[in-house]
Every structure is written in C-alpha cells, then in structure tokens.
Amino acid sequence: WRILAGREGRSVMANDASEAGIQRRQFLVRGAAATLGLGLGGGLAKPAWTAPDEPRIRNYRPLGRTGLEISDISFGSSRSTDPALVTRALELGVNYFDTAESYKDGRSEEAIGQALQGQRDRVILTSKVKCETDTTSDALMASLEGSLRRLRTDRVDIYFNHAVNDPDRLRNDAWYTFAERAKQQGKIRFTGVSGHGGRLGECLDLALDENRVDVILCAYNFGQDPSFYQRFTSRMDWIAVQEDLPRIIEKAHAKGVGVVAMKTLRGARLNDMRPYETGGATFAQAAFRWVLSNPHLGGLIISMKTMEQIDEFVAASGAPAPSAAELDLLEQYLLGSVDGYCDHGCNACEPGCPHGVPVSEVLRTRMYATDYGDPEYAREDYARLSPDAEACVTCADHGCLGRCPHGLDIPRLTSSAHRWLARPGTRAG
C-alpha cells in the first residue's frame, strides 16, 4: 500500500480509503434499494397525480414582506439566451424572471430584456452580482447599471448579492451603502442574498440575524432535508447535508424574509429518470411538488432551456404534495446519483485539501457538464473559480480522500473536472 502524508501530518492509506468509499457507495445503493423494495432496473408505481393537458401557472405565492406574489414555478436563465423561451414562460403565467450579469456573459440579461420590452410592469425581475470582501460601492453601482442596460429597464425588483459562501462578504459595508443609494434612486426595490456553496447555513443565519436582507435565494431539494430520509433510512446509514436548511427557511419566514429555492432537481439527470416515469408526474414535477410542499417558500426557479421543458415544468404549478409513489420516484433518483453527486455546501472534504481547492464549487461545475449536459456553461463557470482544481491533477497528498460522507472519490472527480473543463475537448474520466 502506498502511504500518503495528510495535511497535518496524518497518514492516509489511499487505497484503503478509496476502497472504503466504493464499498460505502455500494452499501448505500443496495441498502436503500432493499429498504424500498426496489430493483435498480425496475419500475415504480403510477403516481396519483397527472399533469394537466394545458400547462399554466396555477398558483402565485407571497414573497415575505415584500408584498410581491410570484409564480410558484419561475424562470431561471443561467443557461439560456433565447428570448422566445422568456416569451413562452410569460404566456403560461410565469411572472418571476431570475438572471445575473454573469449568466452567459450578460447575454441572458439581454434576452430577457428583449422579450420583456413593453411587458415590464407585468413581471418581477431580479438580477445578481458578486460582492467580494473588497468590492466597492461604485463598482456595484456600475454592475447594476450594466444589468439595467442589458435588461432594457430602469429598475430591478430584487438585486442579489450572488453566490455568497463566506460570511466576510456579507460584512462588506460597501454592499449596504450601495443598496441604500440604489433604492433611493429607484433602481432596485429589494435586496437579497443567493447561495448554494460552502458555509451556506452560516451565511444565511448572519444575513437574517442582522436584518439586512429582504429575500433569500438558496439551494433546496429533497436530498438536503433530513425529513425526506426518515421514511426509508431506519436500517441504513445515509447522511443528509445542509440539515439546517429547514430551520433557516422557517426562521426567514418568521422574520418576513421571502425565500426562493433553486437547485431543486439535485443535478437534473432528467433523461436517466424517463424509464421510471410510468405515468402521471415526471421526476421534475415530483421534485418541484416536494419543494413547494414547504409552506415557508415563496416559490422556486428552474433553468428552462427548451419549450418542452417550460411546458413540463410549469405543469407542476399548483399541484398537491407528492404522493407516496412520487416519493419513490425521488428516492430512485437519489439512488442513481450516489456515485457522482456532490451535495452543495457540505464541504466535509475541503479541510483536508492543502491547496485550498473549492471542491464543492469544482464539482458543481462538473455537474453542469455531466448532469445538465452543458459543457460550454460548465467551462464558463469553471473559468471563474480561483483557485481551480489544477493542483488536484498532480497532488500526492490526497487529504480529501475518505472525507466525503457519501464516499465520493474526490481526487478522481476534481482532477477529471480540471482536465475536461480547463482544456476544452478533453473528456472527463
């Protein structure tokens, strides 16, 4: 066995750790399948609810104390630049459109601006910018004004401090100076924070405790809530990350802060689930219904890349809580994602990395390529990481190995992500 020195002088038997991870993943899949009475290639019972023939938004929900009511299924634009998609969503009753200056290098904002020209008063429009620890208020104002030009409007309803993963970023007073000035000038109505990475719970608690936020946009899906696992984990060892999220969402609701969910599909391997959709709701619709069964949420956003996706996603609007059969569908998805899905914000592996690689962020970009089938977007997002996973390719420390609660082979995944995403045309292992 080759023995590798850990970051703090710990010795890690790499082969043992890797083998343990493989055995753990096999145990999780087999144990859950046995508990559920499922074969990994088998079918599922027909869901009790069937999507309507004519998709449309059937429910608008209040967004905290803002006075806004948003479509429960709303438009995410991180991976689209087609104005026709925005128009279709608007026709079906979607009234909340989410974008950011970084999405497609501003082209997503341009598409929304083009489609909503003359329709501005019908919709709730949001955008985002990253405020780092040293970002100035003037720089933030310049970013906002750039977004307004691309969106062809004089205001956004909510402006988010984007992808917050460090509490110190929330302590930068420049954000609050900028936000007050922008509100006085009528350029924004409300401010928010968005996040799905490391230290998410800590960041959200800080934003709520200091009463400096109107809206929260955060990752939230069935695989992040401990309550989802209770019905089938009595005889197995399965760990839910972000177990504080239900508490934080309830806390936000109590304070009148609106909450919008994202990353609701837990990786979006939609095609993998088609064989199990034997009737009624699709996997995506079941996942949305689970998220929206939380009464403390204002709604959810989901990236809509095709007309067919818009129709499928919007059809879940206003539906009741998922049936037992649909919960089985979600569990089947969970089983299939054990081997490669990184739970955003877990960060259990990062303390072992001597190079400071943001593992969850690296694997999130890898997910865009593997699960979303969008390597171009993945490369764009990967290019923004600093540091990236270049150090993983030649790393001999492997302090992250064996740390993942779900047994992922972190060194293999991060090094393959770098080879693929930093060098276009090279496929990940």
PDB file of C-alpha atoms in Angstrom, residues 112-224:
ATOM      1  CA  ILE A 112     -34.841  38.770 -21.059  1.00  0.00           C
ATOM      2  CA  GLY A 113     -34.683  42.483 -21.798  1.00  0.00           C
ATOM      3  CA  GLN A 114     -35.615  41.900 -25.428  1.00  0.00           C
ATOM      4  CA  ALA A 115     -38.517  39.579 -24.618  1.00  0.00           C
ATOM      5  CA  LEU A 116     -39.967  41.722 -21.831  1.00  0.00           C
ATOM      6  CA  GLN A 117     -39.791  45.041 -23.654  1.00  0.00           C
ATOM      7  CA  GLY A 118     -43.223  46.608 -23.233  1.00  0.00           C
ATOM      8  CA  GLN A 119     -44.124  43.969 -20.621  1.00  0.00           C
ATOM      9  CA  ARG A 120     -42.049  45.266 -17.717  1.00  0.00           C
ATOM     10  CA  ASP A 121     -44.965  46.058 -15.398  1.00  0.00           C
ATOM     11  CA  ARG A 122     -46.300  42.503 -15.735  1.00  0.00           C
ATOM     12  CA  VAL A 123     -43.258  40.835 -14.219  1.00  0.00           C
ATOM     13  CA  ILE A 124     -40.952  40.649 -11.225  1.00  0.00           C
ATOM     14  CA  LEU A 125     -37.379  40.977 -12.419  1.00  0.00           C
ATOM     15  CA  THR A 126     -34.242  40.051 -10.493  1.00  0.00           C
ATOM     16  CA  SER A 127     -30.530  40.106 -11.164  1.00  0.00           C
ATOM     17  CA  LYS A 128     -27.344  39.420  -9.228  1.00  0.00           C
ATOM     18  CA  VAL A 129     -23.756  40.490  -8.717  1.00  0.00           C
ATOM     19  CA  LYS A 130     -20.942  39.129  -6.589  1.00  0.00           C
ATOM     20  CA  CYS A 131     -19.864  41.449  -3.810  1.00  0.00           C
ATOM     21  CA  GLU A 132     -16.475  40.296  -2.606  1.00  0.00           C
ATOM     22  CA  THR A 133     -14.829  41.432   0.617  1.00  0.00           C
ATOM     23  CA  ASP A 134     -13.062  44.274  -1.209  1.00  0.00           C
ATOM     24  CA  THR A 135     -15.716  45.276  -3.777  1.00  0.00           C
ATOM     25  CA  THR A 136     -16.557  48.994  -3.685  1.00  0.00           C
ATOM     26  CA  SER A 137     -19.997  50.579  -3.767  1.00  0.00           C
ATOM     27  CA  ASP A 138     -19.108  52.380  -7.005  1.00  0.00           C
ATOM     28  CA  ALA A 139     -18.211  49.063  -8.640  1.00  0.00           C
ATOM     29  CA  LEU A 140     -21.522  47.587  -7.516  1.00  0.00           C
ATOM     30  CA  MET A 141     -23.423  50.537  -8.956  1.00  0.00           C
ATOM     31  CA  ALA A 142     -21.591  50.146 -12.264  1.00  0.00           C
ATOM     32  CA  SER A 143     -22.566  46.473 -12.369  1.00  0.00           C
ATOM     33  CA  LEU A 144     -26.200  47.281 -11.640  1.00  0.00           C
ATOM     34  CA  GLU A 145     -26.331  49.932 -14.334  1.00  0.00           C
ATOM     35  CA  GLY A 146     -24.836  47.486 -16.813  1.00  0.00           C
ATOM     36  CA  SER A 147     -27.547  44.959 -15.954  1.00  0.00           C
ATOM     37  CA  LEU A 148     -30.267  47.601 -16.332  1.00  0.00           C
ATOM     38  CA  ARG A 149     -28.998  48.479 -19.822  1.00  0.00           C
ATOM     39  CA  ARG A 150     -28.998  44.858 -20.895  1.00  0.00           C
ATOM     40  CA  LEU A 151     -32.445  44.298 -19.364  1.00  0.00           C
ATOM     41  CA  ARG A 152     -33.791  47.444 -21.064  1.00  0.00           C
ATOM     42  CA  THR A 153     -35.330  48.717 -17.856  1.00  0.00           C
ATOM     43  CA  ASP A 154     -34.772  51.389 -15.244  1.00  0.00           C
ATOM     44  CA  ARG A 155     -35.124  49.071 -12.251  1.00  0.00           C
ATOM     45  CA  VAL A 156     -34.984  45.524 -10.942  1.00  0.00           C
ATOM     46  CA  ASP A 157     -37.315  44.338  -8.238  1.00  0.00           C
ATOM     47  CA  ILE A 158     -34.708  42.296  -6.352  1.00  0.00           C
ATOM     48  CA  TYR A 159     -30.935  42.579  -6.582  1.00  0.00           C
ATOM     49  CA  PHE A 160     -28.948  39.729  -5.044  1.00  0.00           C
ATOM     50  CA  ASN A 161     -25.503  39.527  -3.524  1.00  0.00           C
ATOM     51  CA  HIS A 162     -24.638  36.496  -5.608  1.00  0.00           C
ATOM     52  CA  ALA A 163     -23.230  33.077  -4.630  1.00  0.00           C
ATOM     53  CA  VAL A 164     -22.317  34.079  -1.083  1.00  0.00           C
ATOM     54  CA  ASN A 165     -20.079  31.436   0.509  1.00  0.00           C
ATOM     55  CA  ASP A 166     -18.111  33.474   3.046  1.00  0.00           C
ATOM     56  CA  PRO A 167     -19.637  35.451   5.949  1.00  0.00           C
ATOM     57  CA  ASP A 168     -16.971  38.136   5.494  1.00  0.00           C
ATOM     58  CA  ARG A 169     -18.523  39.005   2.145  1.00  0.00           C
ATOM     59  CA  LEU A 170     -21.736  39.859   3.987  1.00  0.00           C
ATOM     60  CA  ARG A 171     -19.779  42.148   6.307  1.00  0.00           C
ATOM     61  CA  ASN A 172     -18.570  44.374   3.473  1.00  0.00           C
ATOM     62  CA  ASP A 173     -20.337  47.669   4.217  1.00  0.00           C
ATOM     63  CA  ALA A 174     -19.973  48.709   0.583  1.00  0.00           C
ATOM     64  CA  TRP A 175     -22.919  46.449  -0.301  1.00  0.00           C
ATOM     65  CA  TYR A 176     -25.249  48.210   2.124  1.00  0.00           C
ATOM     66  CA  THR A 177     -24.061  51.688   1.147  1.00  0.00           C
ATOM     67  CA  PHE A 178     -24.659  50.812  -2.494  1.00  0.00           C
ATOM     68  CA  ALA A 179     -28.053  49.199  -1.810  1.00  0.00           C
ATOM     69  CA  GLU A 180     -29.357  52.229   0.097  1.00  0.00           C
ATOM     70  CA  ARG A 181     -28.267  54.565  -2.676  1.00  0.00           C
ATOM     71  CA  ALA A 182     -29.737  52.350  -5.408  1.00  0.00           C
ATOM     72  CA  LYS A 183     -33.052  52.132  -3.561  1.00  0.00           C
ATOM     73  CA  GLN A 184     -33.181  55.914  -3.153  1.00  0.00           C
ATOM     74  CA  GLN A 185     -32.593  56.272  -6.889  1.00  0.00           C
ATOM     75  CA  GLY A 186     -35.370  53.792  -7.664  1.00  0.00           C
ATOM     76  CA  LYS A 187     -33.029  51.329  -9.380  1.00  0.00           C
ATOM     77  CA  ILE A 188     -33.802  48.429  -7.028  1.00  0.00           C
ATOM     78  CA  ARG A 189     -36.754  47.743  -4.742  1.00  0.00           C
ATOM     79  CA  PHE A 190     -35.418  44.955  -2.543  1.00  0.00           C
ATOM     80  CA  THR A 191     -32.101  43.248  -1.841  1.00  0.00           C
ATOM     81  CA  GLY A 192     -31.270  39.626  -1.287  1.00  0.00           C
ATOM     82  CA  VAL A 193     -28.529  37.052  -0.923  1.00  0.00           C
ATOM     83  CA  SER A 194     -28.127  33.929  -3.019  1.00  0.00           C
ATOM     84  CA  GLY A 195     -26.082  30.859  -2.186  1.00  0.00           C
ATOM     85  CA  HIS A 196     -25.590  27.167  -2.735  1.00  0.00           C
ATOM     86  CA  GLY A 197     -21.987  26.540  -1.738  1.00  0.00           C
ATOM     87  CA  GLY A 198     -19.876  26.205   1.352  1.00  0.00           C
ATOM     88  CA  ARG A 199     -20.931  27.716   4.677  1.00  0.00           C
ATOM     89  CA  LEU A 200     -24.409  28.395   3.286  1.00  0.00           C
ATOM     90  CA  GLY A 201     -26.168  27.965   6.622  1.00  0.00           C
ATOM     91  CA  GLU A 202     -23.723  30.260   8.406  1.00  0.00           C
ATOM     92  CA  CYS A 203     -24.130  32.941   5.752  1.00  0.00           C
ATOM     93  CA  LEU A 204     -27.915  32.791   5.766  1.00  0.00           C
ATOM     94  CA  ASP A 205     -28.091  32.916   9.557  1.00  0.00           C
ATOM     95  CA  LEU A 206     -25.864  36.003   9.550  1.00  0.00           C
ATOM     96  CA  ALA A 207     -27.988  37.752   6.904  1.00  0.00           C
ATOM     97  CA  LEU A 208     -31.166  37.037   8.869  1.00  0.00           C
ATOM     98  CA  ASP A 209     -29.779  37.897  12.297  1.00  0.00           C
ATOM     99  CA  GLU A 210     -28.576  41.303  11.134  1.00  0.00           C
ATOM    100  CA  ASN A 211     -31.921  42.042   9.409  1.00  0.00           C
ATOM    101  CA  ARG A 212     -30.238  43.256   6.239  1.00  0.00           C
ATOM    102  CA  VAL A 213     -31.991  41.100   3.674  1.00  0.00           C
ATOM    103  CA  ASP A 214     -35.443  41.064   2.073  1.00  0.00           C
ATOM    104  CA  VAL A 215     -35.174  37.839   0.051  1.00  0.00           C
ATOM    105  CA  ILE A 216     -33.088  34.668   0.146  1.00  0.00           C
ATOM    106  CA  LEU A 217     -32.365  32.509  -2.902  1.00  0.00           C
ATOM    107  CA  CYS A 218     -30.835  29.214  -1.831  1.00  0.00           C
ATOM    108  CA  ALA A 219     -30.290  25.637  -2.931  1.00  0.00           C
ATOM    109  CA  TYR A 220     -33.029  23.411  -1.520  1.00  0.00           C
ATOM    110  CA  ASN A 221     -34.059  19.950  -2.658  1.00  0.00           C
ATOM    111  CA  PHE A 222     -35.348  16.644  -1.333  1.00  0.00           C
ATOM    112  CA  GLY A 223     -31.809  15.324  -0.828  1.00  0.00           C
ATOM    113  CA  GLN A 224     -30.864  18.135   1.556  1.00  0.00           C
TER     114      GLN A 224
END
